[in-house]
Amino acid sequence: SQQGEEDPQALSIQEGENATMNCSYKTSINNLQWYRQNSGRGLVHLILIRSNEREKHSGRLRVTLDTSKKSSSLLITASRAADTASYFCATGPYNNNDMRFGAGTRLTVKP
Amino acid sequence: GAGVSQSPSNKVTEKGKDVELRCDPISGHTALYWYRQSLGQGLEFLIYFQGNSAPDKSGLPSDRFSAERTGGSVSTLTIQRTQQEDSAVYLCASSIPQVANVLTFGAGSRLTVL
């Protein structure tokens, strides 16, 4: 079963604009991770934020976590056409350390 | 190996046939995951292996699906009597749970059932 839910399902912006995606989850977590997927193949890990952290940066990525609201956001600043991809949040660990993914946000950055 | 390797990358089969999908995780990664992704959809958890613990099979959609992991390394996902709704990309990932559990994914196996 899925644990995270991203919104919006799809987002279309112009190059240079910022893109914000949100993730909500249901149960307590140890950490939350964001992944990127190009062309429906393998996912690539972008950034991890632990449950005791509120904000984290990596290059043009900024992630926030609000454990009281069970939600996270991923901000991509100064977007580029190459950022066009699907973005997924993953939460966990559950049970014996497995991670569960949301349905993803499809981001399109127009040049 | 340097990354997670999956084979075949593409598989076309006829309804009712059995298929086997293979995943070769990163050496030393004790955790291995199988996910299924239908076209344009999110990742559906199938099964999780961690070391010598009993696998978490809670995501397998039916008894036609099974998976094994031999010697704590290579895993095979088997789908018996395939149905058209089994058509999807099957993704494998591995990790070291003790190190924040960041997953490294393979490129996936795209299964098409005619």
PDB file of C-alpha atoms in Angstrom:
ATOM      1  CA  SER A   1       0.000   0.000   0.000  1.00  0.00           C
ATOM      2  CA  GLN A   2       1.133   3.554  -0.596  1.00  0.00           C
ATOM      3  CA  GLN A   3       1.862   5.849   2.314  1.00  0.00           C
ATOM      4  CA  GLY A   4       2.778   9.160   0.732  1.00  0.00           C
ATOM      5  CA  GLU A   5       0.509  11.247  -1.418  1.00  0.00           C
ATOM      6  CA  GLU A   6       1.955  13.976  -3.576  1.00  0.00           C
ATOM      7  CA  ASP A   7       0.174  16.975  -4.904  1.00  0.00           C
ATOM      8  CA  PRO A   8      -0.312  18.334  -7.382  1.00  0.00           C
ATOM      9  CA  GLN A   9      -0.477  15.289  -9.638  1.00  0.00           C
ATOM     10  CA  ALA A  10       0.876  17.406 -12.473  1.00  0.00           C
ATOM     11  CA  LEU A  11       2.604  20.766 -12.614  1.00  0.00           C
ATOM     12  CA  SER A  12       3.600  22.789 -15.671  1.00  0.00           C
ATOM     13  CA  ILE A  13       5.823  25.862 -15.373  1.00  0.00           C
ATOM     14  CA  GLN A  14       8.140  28.028 -17.441  1.00  0.00           C
ATOM     15  CA  GLU A  15      11.885  27.708 -17.260  1.00  0.00           C
ATOM     16  CA  GLY A  16      13.280  29.927 -14.518  1.00  0.00           C
ATOM     17  CA  GLU A  17      10.209  29.665 -12.305  1.00  0.00           C
ATOM     18  CA  ASN A  18      10.138  27.810  -9.008  1.00  0.00           C
ATOM     19  CA  ALA A  19       8.315  24.502  -8.650  1.00  0.00           C
ATOM     20  CA  THR A  20       6.760  23.364  -5.382  1.00  0.00           C
ATOM     21  CA  MET A  21       5.506  19.852  -4.763  1.00  0.00           C
ATOM     22  CA  ASN A  22       3.901  18.559  -1.606  1.00  0.00           C
ATOM     23  CA  CYS A  23       3.768  15.195   0.087  1.00  0.00           C
ATOM     24  CA  SER A  24       1.494  14.029   2.876  1.00  0.00           C
ATOM     25  CA  TYR A  25       1.809  10.785   4.779  1.00  0.00           C
ATOM     26  CA  LYS A  26      -0.169   8.882   7.349  1.00  0.00           C
ATOM     27  CA  THR A  27       1.997   7.308  10.016  1.00  0.00           C
ATOM     28  CA  SER A  28       5.090   8.161  12.017  1.00  0.00           C
ATOM     29  CA  ILE A  29       8.300   8.087  10.065  1.00  0.00           C
ATOM     30  CA  ASN A  30      12.027   8.003  10.625  1.00  0.00           C
ATOM     31  CA  ASN A  31      12.876   9.911   7.484  1.00  0.00           C
ATOM     32  CA  LEU A  32      11.342  11.187   4.282  1.00  0.00           C
ATOM     33  CA  GLN A  33      13.064  11.042   0.926  1.00  0.00           C
ATOM     34  CA  TRP A  34      12.443  12.578  -2.470  1.00  0.00           C
ATOM     35  CA  TYR A  35      13.226  10.764  -5.691  1.00  0.00           C
ATOM     36  CA  ARG A  36      13.135  11.717  -9.348  1.00  0.00           C
ATOM     37  CA  GLN A  37      12.122   9.496 -12.261  1.00  0.00           C
ATOM     38  CA  ASN A  38      12.770  10.119 -15.928  1.00  0.00           C
ATOM     39  CA  SER A  39      10.894   8.298 -18.665  1.00  0.00           C
ATOM     40  CA  GLY A  40       9.193   5.756 -16.412  1.00  0.00           C
ATOM     41  CA  ARG A  41      12.370   3.897 -15.538  1.00  0.00           C
ATOM     42  CA  GLY A  42      14.522   3.769 -12.418  1.00  0.00           C
ATOM     43  CA  LEU A  43      14.241   6.361  -9.692  1.00  0.00           C
ATOM     44  CA  VAL A  44      17.152   8.466  -8.515  1.00  0.00           C
ATOM     45  CA  HIS A  45      17.495   9.630  -4.938  1.00  0.00           C
ATOM     46  CA  LEU A  46      17.522  13.421  -4.532  1.00  0.00           C
ATOM     47  CA  ILE A  47      17.438  14.308  -0.861  1.00  0.00           C
ATOM     48  CA  LEU A  48      16.634  12.874   2.559  1.00  0.00           C
ATOM     49  CA  ILE A  49      15.265  14.697   5.562  1.00  0.00           C
ATOM     50  CA  ARG A  50      15.131  13.088   8.987  1.00  0.00           C
ATOM     51  CA  SER A  51      12.140  13.319  11.262  1.00  0.00           C
ATOM     52  CA  ASN A  52      13.998  15.640  13.652  1.00  0.00           C
ATOM     53  CA  GLU A  53      14.888  18.073  10.863  1.00  0.00           C
ATOM     54  CA  ARG A  54      12.642  20.838   9.555  1.00  0.00           C
ATOM     55  CA  GLU A  55      14.462  22.034   6.458  1.00  0.00           C
ATOM     56  CA  LYS A  56      17.244  20.857   4.223  1.00  0.00           C
ATOM     57  CA  HIS A  57      18.968  22.252   1.124  1.00  0.00           C
ATOM     58  CA  SER A  58      20.857  20.651  -1.714  1.00  0.00           C
ATOM     59  CA  GLY A  59      21.791  22.866  -4.637  1.00  0.00           C
ATOM     60  CA  ARG A  60      18.538  24.171  -6.134  1.00  0.00           C
ATOM     61  CA  LEU A  61      16.475  21.831  -3.961  1.00  0.00           C
ATOM     62  CA  ARG A  62      14.873  22.805  -0.688  1.00  0.00           C
ATOM     63  CA  VAL A  63      12.902  20.322   1.377  1.00  0.00           C
ATOM     64  CA  THR A  64      10.794  21.063   4.413  1.00  0.00           C
ATOM     65  CA  LEU A  65       9.200  18.630   6.834  1.00  0.00           C
ATOM     66  CA  ASP A  66       6.358  19.259   9.251  1.00  0.00           C
ATOM     67  CA  THR A  67       5.866  16.134  11.338  1.00  0.00           C
ATOM     68  CA  SER A  68       2.902  17.644  13.198  1.00  0.00           C
ATOM     69  CA  LYS A  69       1.039  17.929   9.886  1.00  0.00           C
ATOM     70  CA  LYS A  70       2.655  14.812   8.420  1.00  0.00           C
ATOM     71  CA  SER A  71       3.659  16.729   5.342  1.00  0.00           C
ATOM     72  CA  SER A  72       6.715  17.714   3.331  1.00  0.00           C
ATOM     73  CA  SER A  73       7.394  20.015   0.431  1.00  0.00           C
ATOM     74  CA  LEU A  74      10.034  19.973  -2.284  1.00  0.00           C
ATOM     75  CA  LEU A  75      10.979  23.281  -3.852  1.00  0.00           C
ATOM     76  CA  ILE A  76      13.031  23.417  -7.025  1.00  0.00           C
ATOM     77  CA  THR A  77      14.297  26.929  -7.646  1.00  0.00           C
ATOM     78  CA  ALA A  78      15.176  28.455 -11.015  1.00  0.00           C
ATOM     79  CA  SER A  79      13.788  25.444 -12.858  1.00  0.00           C
ATOM     80  CA  ARG A  80      15.301  24.152 -16.084  1.00  0.00           C
ATOM     81  CA  ALA A  81      13.835  22.128 -18.928  1.00  0.00           C
ATOM     82  CA  ALA A  82      16.045  19.257 -17.735  1.00  0.00           C
ATOM     83  CA  ASP A  83      14.094  19.190 -14.448  1.00  0.00           C
ATOM     84  CA  THR A  84      11.122  17.765 -16.365  1.00  0.00           C
ATOM     85  CA  ALA A  85      10.429  14.433 -14.649  1.00  0.00           C
ATOM     86  CA  SER A  86       8.201  12.756 -12.094  1.00  0.00           C
ATOM     87  CA  TYR A  87       8.996  13.385  -8.449  1.00  0.00           C
ATOM     88  CA  PHE A  88       8.104  10.960  -5.674  1.00  0.00           C
ATOM     89  CA  CYS A  89       8.285  11.126  -1.914  1.00  0.00           C
ATOM     90  CA  ALA A  90       9.109   8.015   0.056  1.00  0.00           C
ATOM     91  CA  THR A  91       8.471   7.524   3.731  1.00  0.00           C
ATOM     92  CA  GLY A  92       9.573   4.988   6.246  1.00  0.00           C
ATOM     93  CA  PRO A  93      10.903   2.873   7.498  1.00  0.00           C
ATOM     94  CA  TYR A  94       7.919   0.610   8.143  1.00  0.00           C
ATOM     95  CA  ASN A  95       7.914  -2.905   9.461  1.00  0.00           C
ATOM     96  CA  ASN A  96      11.420  -4.180   8.807  1.00  0.00           C
ATOM     97  CA  ASN A  97      12.693  -0.990   7.187  1.00  0.00           C
ATOM     98  CA  ASP A  98      10.732  -0.925   3.953  1.00  0.00           C
ATOM     99  CA  MET A  99      10.018   2.383   2.248  1.00  0.00           C
ATOM    100  CA  ARG A 100       6.697   3.296   0.649  1.00  0.00           C
ATOM    101  CA  PHE A 101       6.170   5.711  -2.227  1.00  0.00           C
ATOM    102  CA  GLY A 102       3.446   8.123  -3.202  1.00  0.00           C
ATOM    103  CA  ALA A 103       1.850   8.437  -6.624  1.00  0.00           C
ATOM    104  CA  GLY A 104       4.213  11.210  -7.726  1.00  0.00           C
ATOM    105  CA  THR A 105       4.025  14.667  -9.231  1.00  0.00           C
ATOM    106  CA  ARG A 106       4.653  15.007 -12.955  1.00  0.00           C
ATOM    107  CA  LEU A 107       6.638  18.227 -13.496  1.00  0.00           C
ATOM    108  CA  THR A 108       6.949  19.784 -16.938  1.00  0.00           C
ATOM    109  CA  VAL A 109       9.310  22.727 -17.374  1.00  0.00           C
ATOM    110  CA  LYS A 110       8.774  24.547 -20.643  1.00  0.00           C
ATOM    111  CA  PRO A 111      11.810  26.175 -22.247  1.00  0.00           C
TER     112      PRO A 111
ATOM    113  CA  GLY B   1      28.384  -4.442  -9.244  1.00  0.00           C
ATOM    114  CA  ALA B   2      28.362  -0.675  -9.478  1.00  0.00           C
ATOM    115  CA  GLY B   3      24.591  -0.437  -9.655  1.00  0.00           C
ATOM    116  CA  VAL B   4      21.399  -2.448  -9.472  1.00  0.00           C
ATOM    117  CA  SER B   5      21.051  -4.593 -12.550  1.00  0.00           C
ATOM    118  CA  GLN B   6      17.707  -5.873 -13.816  1.00  0.00           C
ATOM    119  CA  SER B   7      16.958  -8.283 -16.622  1.00  0.00           C
ATOM    120  CA  PRO B   8      15.343  -8.507 -19.023  1.00  0.00           C
ATOM    121  CA  SER B   9      14.851  -4.801 -19.699  1.00  0.00           C
ATOM    122  CA  ASN B  10      11.829  -5.615 -21.835  1.00  0.00           C
ATOM    123  CA  LYS B  11       9.685  -8.734 -21.934  1.00  0.00           C
ATOM    124  CA  VAL B  12       6.696  -9.425 -24.138  1.00  0.00           C
ATOM    125  CA  THR B  13       4.728 -12.529 -23.318  1.00  0.00           C
ATOM    126  CA  GLU B  14       1.408 -14.127 -24.059  1.00  0.00           C
ATOM    127  CA  LYS B  15      -1.367 -14.296 -21.544  1.00  0.00           C
ATOM    128  CA  GLY B  16      -1.096 -17.444 -19.443  1.00  0.00           C
ATOM    129  CA  LYS B  17       2.667 -17.799 -19.712  1.00  0.00           C
ATOM    130  CA  ASP B  18       5.024 -17.633 -16.738  1.00  0.00           C
ATOM    131  CA  VAL B  19       7.745 -14.983 -16.548  1.00  0.00           C
ATOM    132  CA  GLU B  20      10.821 -14.513 -14.407  1.00  0.00           C
ATOM    133  CA  LEU B  21      12.395 -11.144 -13.725  1.00  0.00           C
ATOM    134  CA  ARG B  22      15.838 -10.908 -12.254  1.00  0.00           C
ATOM    135  CA  CYS B  23      17.449  -8.345  -9.984  1.00  0.00           C
ATOM    136  CA  ASP B  24      21.121  -8.194  -9.079  1.00  0.00           C
ATOM    137  CA  PRO B  25      21.534  -5.692  -6.225  1.00  0.00           C
ATOM    138  CA  ILE B  26      24.559  -3.679  -5.229  1.00  0.00           C
ATOM    139  CA  SER B  27      27.080  -5.848  -3.447  1.00  0.00           C
ATOM    140  CA  GLY B  28      26.765  -5.467   0.300  1.00  0.00           C
ATOM    141  CA  HIS B  29      23.226  -4.099   0.215  1.00  0.00           C
ATOM    142  CA  THR B  30      21.259  -6.271   2.598  1.00  0.00           C
ATOM    143  CA  ALA B  31      17.817  -4.952   1.709  1.00  0.00           C
ATOM    144  CA  LEU B  32      16.113  -5.605  -1.613  1.00  0.00           C
ATOM    145  CA  TYR B  33      12.744  -4.316  -2.812  1.00  0.00           C
ATOM    146  CA  TRP B  34      10.412  -5.038  -5.689  1.00  0.00           C
ATOM    147  CA  TYR B  35       7.915  -2.428  -6.840  1.00  0.00           C
ATOM    148  CA  ARG B  36       5.457  -2.370  -9.713  1.00  0.00           C
ATOM    149  CA  GLN B  37       4.591   0.726 -11.688  1.00  0.00           C
ATOM    150  CA  SER B  38       1.750   0.807 -14.159  1.00  0.00           C
ATOM    151  CA  LEU B  39       1.818   3.402 -16.932  1.00  0.00           C
ATOM    152  CA  GLY B  40       1.668   6.898 -15.501  1.00  0.00           C
ATOM    153  CA  GLN B  41       1.085   5.639 -11.980  1.00  0.00           C
ATOM    154  CA  GLY B  42       3.006   5.568  -8.725  1.00  0.00           C
ATOM    155  CA  LEU B  43       5.062   2.766  -7.263  1.00  0.00           C
ATOM    156  CA  GLU B  44       3.200  -0.175  -5.824  1.00  0.00           C
ATOM    157  CA  PHE B  45       5.169  -2.043  -3.171  1.00  0.00           C
ATOM    158  CA  LEU B  46       5.372  -5.783  -3.834  1.00  0.00           C
ATOM    159  CA  ILE B  47       7.913  -7.454  -1.577  1.00  0.00           C
ATOM    160  CA  TYR B  48      10.875  -6.637   0.647  1.00  0.00           C
ATOM    161  CA  PHE B  49      13.863  -8.768   1.665  1.00  0.00           C
ATOM    162  CA  GLN B  50      16.175  -7.837   4.517  1.00  0.00           C
ATOM    163  CA  GLY B  51      19.120 -10.042   5.396  1.00  0.00           C
ATOM    164  CA  ASN B  52      18.021 -13.371   6.836  1.00  0.00           C
ATOM    165  CA  SER B  53      14.651 -12.101   8.032  1.00  0.00           C
ATOM    166  CA  ALA B  54      11.428 -13.451   6.613  1.00  0.00           C
ATOM    167  CA  PRO B  55      10.471 -11.347   3.574  1.00  0.00           C
ATOM    168  CA  ASP B  56       7.604  -8.884   3.784  1.00  0.00           C
ATOM    169  CA  LYS B  57       5.257 -10.225   1.108  1.00  0.00           C
ATOM    170  CA  SER B  58       2.339  -8.022   2.033  1.00  0.00           C
ATOM    171  CA  GLY B  59       2.314  -6.207  -1.310  1.00  0.00           C
ATOM    172  CA  LEU B  60       2.098  -9.212  -3.613  1.00  0.00           C
ATOM    173  CA  PRO B  61      -1.223  -8.797  -5.463  1.00  0.00           C
ATOM    174  CA  SER B  62      -2.075 -12.477  -5.844  1.00  0.00           C
ATOM    175  CA  ASP B  63      -0.695 -15.964  -5.354  1.00  0.00           C
ATOM    176  CA  ARG B  64       0.480 -15.895  -8.974  1.00  0.00           C
ATOM    177  CA  PHE B  65       3.307 -13.642  -7.779  1.00  0.00           C
ATOM    178  CA  SER B  66       6.282 -14.969  -5.866  1.00  0.00           C
ATOM    179  CA  ALA B  67       9.843 -13.899  -5.251  1.00  0.00           C
ATOM    180  CA  GLU B  68      12.967 -15.354  -3.805  1.00  0.00           C
ATOM    181  CA  ARG B  69      16.373 -14.093  -2.932  1.00  0.00           C
ATOM    182  CA  THR B  70      19.133 -16.620  -3.054  1.00  0.00           C
ATOM    183  CA  GLY B  71      22.229 -16.302  -0.908  1.00  0.00           C
ATOM    184  CA  GLY B  72      21.220 -12.827   0.176  1.00  0.00           C
ATOM    185  CA  SER B  73      22.045 -11.446  -3.245  1.00  0.00           C
ATOM    186  CA  VAL B  74      20.224 -12.022  -6.547  1.00  0.00           C
ATOM    187  CA  SER B  75      16.435 -11.977  -6.486  1.00  0.00           C
ATOM    188  CA  THR B  76      13.936 -13.411  -8.925  1.00  0.00           C
ATOM    189  CA  LEU B  77      10.341 -12.252  -9.204  1.00  0.00           C
ATOM    190  CA  THR B  78       8.119 -14.878 -10.808  1.00  0.00           C
ATOM    191  CA  ILE B  79       4.678 -14.234 -12.234  1.00  0.00           C
ATOM    192  CA  GLN B  80       2.713 -17.336 -13.119  1.00  0.00           C
ATOM    193  CA  ARG B  81      -0.120 -17.505 -15.623  1.00  0.00           C
ATOM    194  CA  THR B  82       0.351 -13.865 -16.599  1.00  0.00           C
ATOM    195  CA  GLN B  83      -2.657 -11.653 -17.184  1.00  0.00           C
ATOM    196  CA  GLN B  84      -2.912  -8.454 -19.220  1.00  0.00           C
ATOM    197  CA  GLU B  85      -3.245  -6.424 -16.018  1.00  0.00           C
ATOM    198  CA  ASP B  86       0.231  -7.605 -15.036  1.00  0.00           C
ATOM    199  CA  SER B  87       1.659  -5.366 -17.757  1.00  0.00           C
ATOM    200  CA  ALA B  88       3.816  -2.788 -15.999  1.00  0.00           C
ATOM    201  CA  VAL B  89       7.388  -1.813 -15.240  1.00  0.00           C
ATOM    202  CA  TYR B  90       8.817  -3.887 -12.413  1.00  0.00           C
ATOM    203  CA  LEU B  91      11.422  -1.983 -10.439  1.00  0.00           C
ATOM    204  CA  CYS B  92      13.990  -3.434  -8.113  1.00  0.00           C
ATOM    205  CA  ALA B  93      15.912  -1.431  -5.523  1.00  0.00           C
ATOM    206  CA  SER B  94      18.497  -2.221  -2.880  1.00  0.00           C
ATOM    207  CA  SER B  95      19.764  -0.422   0.186  1.00  0.00           C
ATOM    208  CA  ILE B  96      21.703  -0.602   3.411  1.00  0.00           C
ATOM    209  CA  PRO B  97      18.970   0.006   5.991  1.00  0.00           C
ATOM    210  CA  GLN B  98      21.461   1.002   8.644  1.00  0.00           C
ATOM    211  CA  VAL B  99      22.614   3.872   6.439  1.00  0.00           C
ATOM    212  CA  ALA B 100      19.428   5.950   6.260  1.00  0.00           C
ATOM    213  CA  ASN B 101      17.846   3.424   3.905  1.00  0.00           C
ATOM    214  CA  VAL B 102      18.449   5.365   0.697  1.00  0.00           C
ATOM    215  CA  LEU B 103      17.275   3.181  -2.166  1.00  0.00           C
ATOM    216  CA  THR B 104      19.261   2.600  -5.343  1.00  0.00           C
ATOM    217  CA  PHE B 105      17.006   1.545  -8.195  1.00  0.00           C
ATOM    218  CA  GLY B 106      17.614  -0.546 -11.246  1.00  0.00           C
ATOM    219  CA  ALA B 107      16.374   0.580 -14.648  1.00  0.00           C
ATOM    220  CA  GLY B 108      13.376  -1.720 -14.422  1.00  0.00           C
ATOM    221  CA  SER B 109      11.904  -4.546 -16.451  1.00  0.00           C
ATOM    222  CA  ARG B 110       9.028  -3.556 -18.713  1.00  0.00           C
ATOM    223  CA  LEU B 111       6.557  -6.437 -18.978  1.00  0.00           C
ATOM    224  CA  THR B 112       3.908  -6.499 -21.682  1.00  0.00           C
ATOM    225  CA  VAL B 113       1.322  -9.258 -21.601  1.00  0.00           C
ATOM    226  CA  LEU B 114      -0.543  -9.679 -24.876  1.00  0.00           C
TER     227      LEU B 114
END
